[in-house]
Amino acid sequence: MTTETMNDQRQFESDFTRLAEAGGPLAELRREAYERFVELGWPTTRGEAYRYTDCRPIAEADLQLAASAAEVPMDVLRPHLLDGVPCHRLVFVNGIFDETLSDIGTIPDGVTVMRLAEAITEQPDMVTRHIGTTIDWKIDAFDALNTAFIEDGLMMHVPAGVHLEHPVHVLHVTRSGDKPIVSHPRTLIVVENGGRATCVETCCGLGDDPCLVNPVTEIVAGDDVHVDHYRIVREGEKTWHIGGFGLIQGNRSNVNSCCMALDGEIIRNGMTGTLDGTEGMANLRGLAVVDGSRHVDNFLRVNHMKPECDSREYFKHILTDKGSAAFTGRIYVEEDAQKTDAVQTNMNLLLSENAKVRTRPQLEIFADDVKCTHGATIGRLDEQAMFYLHARGIGKEAAKSLLTFAFANEVIEDIELLPLRRMMESLLLERLPHGDLLRSMGGVD
Amino acid sequence: MASDSNQTLDAWAEQSDYKWGFVTDIESETLPPGLDEGVVRAISARKQEPEWLLEWRLKAYRHWLTMKEPEWAHFPDRPWGPIDYNAISYYSAPKSDEDRPKSLDEVDPKLLETYEKLGIPLEERAALAGVAVDAVFDSVSVATTYREKLAESGVIFCPISEAVRDHPELVKKYLGRIVPPNDNFFAALNSAVFTDGSFVYIPKGVTCPMELSTYFRINSLNTGQFERTLIIAEEGASVSYLEGCTAPMRDENQLHAAVVELIALDDASIKYSTIQNWYPGDENGKGGIYNFVTKRGMCEGDRSHISWTQVETGSAITWKYPSCILKGDDSIGEFYSVALTNNRQQADTGTKMVHIGRNTRSNIVSKGISAGHGQNTYRGLVKIRPKATNARNYTQCDSMLMGDRCGAHTFPYIEADNDTAMVEHEASTSKIGEDQIFYCNQRGISSEDAVSMIVNGFCREVLAELPMEFAVEAKKLLEVSLEGSVG
């Protein structure tokens, strides 16, 4: 990959020096990552990884870590909470833990759900053993930047055989101000053999000033593990959300991860899944509703390292106004990974003439006994389906909404966490014209 | 997998002797190896070119000096050493250049013999199939048949160096228009030092009375070949052009950097078919041709049609992306490809379809077969520009893997800037199943025949696009590439 130095990366120097002085078990990793970030520089569109996402506005902004937590009333947070299901809740505002808004509740014996900052001091071995193992921060500048500034976030550890009953909900709230702020929340989820857990991440923004949210989430799943992970991106109008996600799976493990990109000026969702045990299953899904002049970039890589694993990538983009979306998916199959079954799908629905789509569904296969397919489509709503509905007395706009909802719902309908699914459905309906009509039509219950 | 069929498939990976590897012993008049402005001037002088072309070459050469060699091949099996451009001789012509043959009878019998060994009997082919052949032996055209018959209908089919002399206005107008000299590293090199190639001009409303064909062949040690082909189809014209090639066995890597430009005006149609079977190197990846070609067609006029068909079985490394720029409204671009890689071969091929005009359509079918340590890559771009309303594209990339050390890769790029665009991309990867071989064995079909049958079935969609004689040759070629390695 060629990344070209675009600007002075030393803008974070003072912030980093301050952090480095604190020392701790991650000091070495942070320093390496920082040096790597300076070396890589901000990604440019001349490199393959960020070919379709222009990071110049980010590079040019004078970004700073938040000095102190901003005040956020509970009422503002409420629409982002899951109804009717008890959660272990952690809330961070501008990257700083907010005790009053958080409600971690009772954690079962042996399970860890705590701030990463605490875990670094209390369980340094656990943290250092796993952190940075699922992503390659040496090749991605934003992952390197996050790693350089690991300070706080969520640490989850589920011991062997334990099923964590309630979901963990972590909210990263960004309250923008006069100065562009940056936060680098880190989430580390370790689930030991036979464990089970669910984690929901919400990244939400208040205020319309520019800022950068650069979260990285890592999941380390052992054998026979089941993990559900969701990330909902509802940032402020001028927020750049450049997210990283890393996953490594053991034998017979089953991991689902779903990313909903709804609000933010630029939303990048980088995902790397590595199937490192036999018979594993990685199920990565994403839905993006891209309106205004938003840009969404889903950038995925799935590594099949061991035989008999399955992977599914299912990403849908709905584009209106001047929205633009990019998808890059690469299925990589090692020589040893025979009997791999990988499916990759990217579908793009264009609802306006100024929308733009870039898609790169890629396969890189070094084993012969594999089943790998990928498909990408770009198109408008089906004229015949529109006509069908029209002929049955459904107005043009309502028909359009109905078909668009149906398109998106294929990603949402598999969400097992019911309150989250309801939330997604209603968010989707809000964005469609005549959404209330759809609701009353009983298409959505 | 059953051990029997395992052996069968493994055996595929084994190298069959390259039948067509031999060196013709003809004294060549060759420029000493090396590249500088002097060489560019010398080539131009020998070709007695006009001043404008020399300037054009020099400009390309100067630009080439500023360019960086691309490096994408990331497969560790075959580290691609840097090409020493000063070790290549840029001009090589058979000795009899001063006294060029007027007809086949006058052609050096040794040359004819060479073609004979290649299985391309010129007269026979010409007579039986009605094909006019512009055979390129190294860098100078040595035989052109059926010229008169073509001339009757106004078709010009001649070596490009002749076209520069006889039809300078056409060459000047179109040369480098589709592939500008600064397009890419290898196109720039070609523009500076191209020695020969074909020129085709089909006048308005004429359907070319026969299929045009040329055979390229690399001879003379250390001589890269830099052909330049230019095909122009005027309004309503149509032509089918065939290109096929084999090369003698060599231990040193040879560079081949050709440029092909096609221009189709209103209602014109060009069909360009290629069979490429250059020396692929031995089973350890020693030797073989580097085939870095720039091929591009411009559907300039409304309702024009350009179709690329290729069967790529040879060369150590192939980088080739025959493309279509669909500028005219309702124009159509097509790309059909079969690429077979065995042993240590690498093929990185695909197409670019750039939709600019309204109601433009493109169709891409790519079939990759990898055996041994072969690496096969489809790399392509489908671009729908903002004004290309109602553009349609359908892409299908299928890969077949034989053996557990080969690779199949797909890197498509799709960029759509218009909401009326309909783009579909599908790809799949498969292998020859032991059950399929078993089924055939049960019915008395040998494993070798079974594999050949399955491969042919896999490629059928593409082979069907080839003109009949070529389809036969292509089928044979696929078999030969796998011959003696099964059972």
Short mmCIF file of N, CA, C and O in Angstrom, two decimals, chain A residues 81-89 165-167 169 417-420:
data_model
loop_
_atom_site.label_atom_id
_atom_site.label_comp_id
_atom_site.label_asym_id
_atom_site.label_seq_id
_atom_site.Cartn_x
_atom_site.Cartn_y
_atom_site.Cartn_z
N LEU A 81 -30.99 4.58 24.00
CA LEU A 81 -30.96 3.41 24.89
C LEU A 81 -31.91 2.33 24.40
O LEU A 81 -32.88 2.60 23.69
N LEU A 82 -31.61 1.10 24.78
CA LEU A 82 -32.45 -0.01 24.37
C LEU A 82 -33.60 -0.15 25.36
O LEU A 82 -33.39 -0.20 26.55
N ASP A 83 -34.81 -0.21 24.80
CA ASP A 83 -36.00 -0.29 25.65
C ASP A 83 -36.24 -1.73 26.12
O ASP A 83 -36.09 -2.66 25.35
N GLY A 84 -36.65 -1.83 27.35
CA GLY A 84 -37.17 -3.10 27.84
C GLY A 84 -36.18 -4.23 27.98
O GLY A 84 -36.55 -5.39 28.04
N VAL A 85 -34.91 -3.91 27.94
CA VAL A 85 -33.94 -4.97 28.18
C VAL A 85 -32.84 -4.42 29.10
O VAL A 85 -32.32 -3.34 28.86
N PRO A 86 -32.58 -5.12 30.21
CA PRO A 86 -31.52 -4.62 31.09
C PRO A 86 -30.17 -4.72 30.41
O PRO A 86 -29.88 -5.71 29.74
N CYS A 87 -29.38 -3.66 30.53
CA CYS A 87 -28.05 -3.65 29.90
C CYS A 87 -27.00 -3.24 30.92
O CYS A 87 -27.29 -2.53 31.87
N HIS A 88 -25.79 -3.71 30.69
CA HIS A 88 -24.66 -3.16 31.42
C HIS A 88 -24.19 -1.96 30.61
O HIS A 88 -23.69 -2.14 29.50
N ARG A 89 -24.42 -0.74 31.16
CA ARG A 89 -24.21 0.43 30.32
C ARG A 89 -22.99 1.25 30.73
O ARG A 89 -22.80 1.57 31.89
N GLU A 165 -25.77 -12.96 30.26
CA GLU A 165 -27.19 -12.90 29.89
C GLU A 165 -27.56 -11.57 29.23
O GLU A 165 -28.19 -11.54 28.17
N HIS A 166 -27.18 -10.48 29.86
CA HIS A 166 -27.61 -9.18 29.36
C HIS A 166 -26.56 -8.56 28.45
O HIS A 166 -25.37 -8.73 28.66
N PRO A 167 -27.03 -7.84 27.45
CA PRO A 167 -26.07 -7.19 26.56
C PRO A 167 -25.28 -6.08 27.26
O PRO A 167 -25.78 -5.47 28.21
N HIS A 169 -23.90 -2.45 26.73
CA HIS A 169 -24.16 -1.33 25.82
C HIS A 169 -23.16 -0.21 26.13
O HIS A 169 -23.15 0.33 27.22
N LEU A 417 -31.45 -9.23 18.86
CA LEU A 417 -31.77 -8.37 20.00
C LEU A 417 -32.99 -7.52 19.63
O LEU A 417 -32.87 -6.52 18.91
N LEU A 418 -34.15 -7.94 20.11
CA LEU A 418 -35.40 -7.35 19.65
C LEU A 418 -35.50 -5.83 19.81
O LEU A 418 -35.87 -5.14 18.87
N PRO A 419 -35.18 -5.29 20.99
CA PRO A 419 -35.31 -3.83 21.13
C PRO A 419 -34.44 -3.08 20.13
O PRO A 419 -34.81 -2.01 19.65
N LEU A 420 -33.31 -3.66 19.80
CA LEU A 420 -32.43 -3.02 18.83
C LEU A 420 -33.04 -3.07 17.44
O LEU A 420 -32.99 -2.10 16.69
#
